[in-house]
Amino acid sequence: MEYSNFTYTARDKQQIFAQIWKCANAKSVVILVHGLGEHSGRYRHVAEFLNQNQFSVVAFDLPGHGKSGGKRGHIPSYETAMEIISHFVEEARTKFTGLPVFLYGHSMGGSLVLYYGLTRNPQITGVIASSPGLATAKPLPRATLAAGKILSRIYPSFSMNNNLDISGLSRDTSVVEAYKKDPLVHPWVSAALGIDIIEQGKWMLSKNHVITIPLLLLQGSADRLVNPTATRQFSEKVEGKVTFSNWEYLYHELHNEPEKREILQTIVGWMNNTMN
C-alpha cells in the first residue's frame, strides 16, 4: 500500500484535504465520501481492506469537516458538494488512468453520492450508498424545522448541535468511545446543510427516479440515526440496476459493526460482479 495526501482549493477558496491509499495492480478506484460531523480518516481500515482486494481509494474531507477548511459543519449547498465530488472523479481518472471508478458514501455521504448519481448522469462504474441520510430516524419537531428554514435563508452558516445519538453508531462500544475522543469529529451542522439534507432527501424519496449506473444500497435494520424504511422505499421506487442489502439488527456504521468484514466483502463482491 502506498499512502499520500494533498489539498486542493475549491471554487469558494476553501482548502479541501484528501488522502489516497494506492495498491499495486489495482483493478479499480473507489472514491469515499464520509458522513456528517466526521472525516475521511475514520475510513482508513476500509481503505486498507479495499487495497487488499485490489481497489485503490481516494477519500476527502468535506468543507467544514476534518482537516478541510470552512466553518465546522457548514457546506453551503449540495451543489457545492457535487462540484467537489466531480473534482475527485476527475482526479481519480487522472491518477488512475483507465480504471473503473466507484463512488462510495456513508450516511450524509450516502445521500450525496445518491444525489450525484441521480442528477449528474456520471460516467462512472457504480455507486455504493451505506445507511444513506434520506430521512431522519425520528421526525424533527415542526418548530425546529421552521426555524432551520428561516435561518438557512438569512444566516445559512449558523451552526447548531446535530444531536446525533452516537450510541447508535455501532454495537462495538470501542467505536463509540473512539468517536467521542476523536479531535477531528464535531457535533455541528449549519442551517443550510441541515435543511439541504432534509429537502434533498425528500426529493429523492418523492419521485420515481431513474439511475443510469449500477447502485448498491446497504442498510442496518436497527439504525437509529437514519430511517431504515426510507432506504428500502428508495430501493423499491428507483428504476435501474439496483441491489438492496439489508442487515438485520445492525446499527448505523455498517463498516464499523462487529460484522464489518462481511459488509466490506459484500461491497467488494458487488464491485467485482459489476465490473464483470
XYZ file of C-alpha atoms in Angstrom:
276
model
C 0.000 0.000 0.000
C 1.229 3.481 -0.900
C -0.238 6.368 1.105
C -0.248 10.070 0.217
C -2.302 13.171 0.962
C -2.810 16.549 -0.664
C -5.070 19.596 -0.659
C -6.828 21.458 -3.424
C -8.581 24.814 -3.489
C -12.306 24.608 -4.190
C -14.167 27.271 -6.154
C -15.124 29.093 -2.936
C -11.401 29.189 -1.969
C -11.773 26.559 0.750
C -8.865 24.152 1.164
C -10.043 20.557 0.768
C -7.927 17.824 2.352
C -7.686 14.491 0.534
C -5.983 11.139 1.012
C -5.021 8.349 -1.362
C -4.420 4.717 -0.492
C -2.907 3.219 -3.650
C -2.388 -0.502 -4.082
C -0.293 -2.449 -6.546
C -2.136 -3.944 -9.531
C -5.324 -2.036 -8.775
C -8.322 -3.091 -10.835
C -10.478 -0.110 -9.830
C -10.534 3.061 -7.738
C -13.093 3.891 -5.047
C -13.921 7.471 -4.017
C -15.089 7.621 -0.388
C -17.484 10.296 0.907
C -17.883 10.495 4.698
C -20.861 11.435 6.862
C -21.938 14.423 8.946
C -19.506 15.617 11.619
C -16.833 13.034 10.847
C -13.906 12.814 8.420
C -12.133 10.597 5.895
C -9.512 9.405 8.401
C -12.157 7.231 10.073
C -12.184 5.093 6.923
C -8.545 4.016 6.975
C -9.478 0.400 7.807
C -11.996 0.429 4.935
C -9.295 1.684 2.547
C -6.868 -0.974 3.753
C -9.445 -3.739 3.217
C -10.193 -2.441 -0.277
C -6.455 -2.246 -1.032
C -6.105 -5.902 -0.037
C -8.737 -6.663 -2.675
C -7.011 -4.593 -5.393
C -9.086 -1.417 -5.102
C -7.236 1.861 -4.699
C -9.021 4.514 -2.632
C -9.369 8.286 -2.774
C -11.050 9.946 0.233
C -11.515 13.578 1.180
C -12.861 15.765 3.975
C -15.910 17.782 3.005
C -15.912 21.541 3.746
C -16.355 22.244 7.445
C -15.154 18.736 8.319
C -11.924 17.046 9.309
C -8.799 18.760 8.012
C -10.614 20.776 5.321
C -11.313 24.491 5.682
C -14.570 26.216 6.472
C -16.801 26.769 9.471
C -17.376 23.462 11.263
C -20.467 21.684 9.975
C -21.124 24.099 7.134
C -21.381 23.094 3.488
C -23.045 25.963 1.582
C -25.202 23.648 -0.537
C -25.492 20.195 -2.083
C -24.306 21.830 -5.309
C -21.049 22.771 -3.569
C -20.612 19.123 -2.594
C -21.454 17.996 -6.147
C -18.674 20.193 -7.550
C -16.185 18.719 -5.087
C -17.239 15.135 -5.867
C -16.921 15.910 -9.595
C -13.413 17.216 -8.970
C -12.394 13.965 -7.290
C -13.987 11.842 -10.001
C -11.753 13.662 -12.491
C -8.806 13.432 -10.078
C -9.296 9.662 -9.896
C -9.447 9.397 -13.675
C -6.202 11.378 -13.960
C -4.281 9.482 -11.275
C -5.680 6.056 -12.197
C -5.961 6.229 -15.959
C -8.252 3.643 -17.488
C -9.513 2.145 -14.225
C -13.228 1.861 -13.390
C -14.397 4.418 -10.808
C -16.854 3.720 -7.965
C -18.421 6.252 -5.585
C -18.956 5.024 -2.019
C -20.721 7.247 0.505
C -21.919 6.695 4.052
C -24.802 8.445 5.871
C -24.784 12.077 4.651
C -22.128 10.903 2.208
C -24.542 8.192 1.064
C -27.168 10.840 0.392
C -24.620 12.928 -1.516
C -23.490 10.079 -3.789
C -27.121 9.136 -4.494
C -27.899 12.734 -5.408
C -24.792 12.819 -7.595
C -25.823 9.616 -9.361
C -29.358 10.905 -9.977
C -28.531 14.448 -11.087
C -25.172 14.246 -12.841
C -25.537 11.159 -15.079
C -21.889 10.438 -14.218
C -19.615 8.322 -16.364
C -18.595 6.028 -13.523
C -18.984 2.296 -12.965
C -21.230 2.304 -9.907
C -22.465 3.915 -6.682
C -22.464 2.431 -3.177
C -24.623 4.114 -0.525
C -24.369 2.874 3.055
C -27.067 3.974 5.534
C -27.879 6.990 3.333
C -29.313 10.072 5.014
C -32.610 10.120 3.140
C -34.721 10.688 6.260
C -34.052 11.067 9.951
C -34.904 8.177 12.255
C -37.301 10.462 14.138
C -39.189 13.370 12.517
C -37.860 16.770 13.519
C -40.204 18.985 15.577
C -42.079 21.436 13.343
C -40.699 24.437 15.226
C -37.112 23.242 14.736
C -37.693 22.652 11.029
C -39.372 26.045 10.552
C -36.544 27.850 12.374
C -33.974 25.966 10.298
C -35.631 27.004 7.038
C -35.646 30.668 8.052
C -32.031 30.561 9.215
C -30.934 28.771 6.043
C -32.079 31.842 4.101
C -30.943 34.688 6.359
C -27.952 33.123 8.156
C -27.043 29.930 6.268
C -23.801 29.259 8.162
C -25.492 29.443 11.569
C -24.399 26.267 13.370
C -26.361 24.146 15.801
C -25.775 20.841 17.526
C -26.683 17.936 15.231
C -27.889 15.911 18.260
C -26.728 12.625 16.756
C -27.326 9.637 19.011
C -23.737 8.441 18.897
C -24.556 5.355 20.962
C -26.308 4.184 17.792
C -23.195 4.340 15.626
C -22.117 0.763 16.298
C -22.727 -2.161 18.638
C -18.952 -2.147 19.138
C -18.542 0.212 22.117
C -14.864 0.833 21.264
C -16.024 2.541 18.052
C -18.293 4.860 20.041
C -15.526 5.685 22.528
C -13.034 6.409 19.731
C -15.603 8.691 18.076
C -16.041 10.638 21.332
C -12.274 11.128 21.679
C -11.532 11.953 18.033
C -10.415 15.606 17.866
C -11.494 15.881 14.224
C -15.080 14.820 14.954
C -17.550 17.592 15.816
C -21.288 17.842 16.624
C -22.169 20.806 14.389
C -24.409 21.263 11.377
C -25.204 24.573 9.710
C -28.734 25.676 8.929
C -28.043 25.492 5.183
C -26.603 21.986 5.315
C -29.247 20.642 7.680
C -32.109 21.874 5.521
C -30.417 20.664 2.337
C -30.053 17.147 3.763
C -33.763 17.115 4.664
C -35.068 18.707 1.457
C -32.913 16.700 -0.962
C -33.790 13.533 0.933
C -37.472 14.327 0.461
C -36.885 14.985 -3.228
C -35.110 11.670 -3.706
C -37.919 9.808 -1.938
C -40.802 11.688 -3.572
C -40.257 10.720 -7.205
C -39.740 7.568 -9.227
C -36.193 8.396 -10.259
C -34.088 6.632 -12.857
C -30.448 5.907 -12.109
C -28.327 5.074 -15.131
C -25.471 3.332 -13.297
C -25.464 0.268 -11.035
C -26.342 1.041 -7.405
C -25.721 -0.878 -4.178
C -27.712 0.220 -1.115
C -26.760 -1.140 2.306
C -28.848 -0.626 5.432
C -28.918 -1.912 9.004
C -32.418 -2.629 10.276
C -31.598 -1.312 13.789
C -30.248 2.033 12.577
C -31.289 4.807 14.974
C -29.663 7.711 13.107
C -31.407 7.420 9.734
C -34.721 5.833 8.832
C -34.085 2.281 7.537
C -37.535 2.180 5.919
C -36.640 5.181 3.748
C -33.651 3.332 2.278
C -35.815 0.338 1.426
C -38.532 2.546 -0.084
C -35.962 4.310 -2.246
C -34.609 0.959 -3.463
C -38.118 -0.107 -4.468
C -39.011 3.134 -6.265
C -35.854 3.961 -8.202
C -35.569 2.475 -11.680
C -32.274 0.953 -12.706
C -29.852 -1.803 -11.797
C -30.324 -1.586 -8.012
C -29.237 -4.026 -5.297
C -30.598 -3.613 -1.762
C -28.614 -5.300 1.016
C -30.458 -5.373 4.350
C -28.590 -6.277 7.551
C -30.835 -7.370 10.404
C -30.097 -5.911 13.851
C -27.109 -3.849 12.657
C -26.585 -0.213 13.615
C -25.699 2.866 11.558
C -21.997 2.482 10.736
C -22.084 -0.873 8.992
C -18.356 -0.660 8.223
C -17.711 -0.367 11.983
C -20.050 -3.091 13.198
C -18.677 -6.424 14.513
C -19.733 -7.857 11.118
C -17.711 -5.221 9.218
C -15.666 -7.814 7.340
C -18.834 -9.366 5.918
C -20.132 -5.901 4.991
C -16.932 -4.921 3.204
C -16.744 -8.300 1.462
C -20.306 -7.724 0.199
C -19.205 -4.386 -1.256
C -16.102 -5.919 -2.860
C -18.144 -8.784 -4.313
C -20.704 -6.384 -5.755
C -17.988 -4.222 -7.352
C -16.311 -7.277 -8.858
C -19.619 -8.503 -10.294
C -20.436 -5.015 -11.607
C -17.100 -4.766 -13.428
C -17.600 -8.228 -14.927
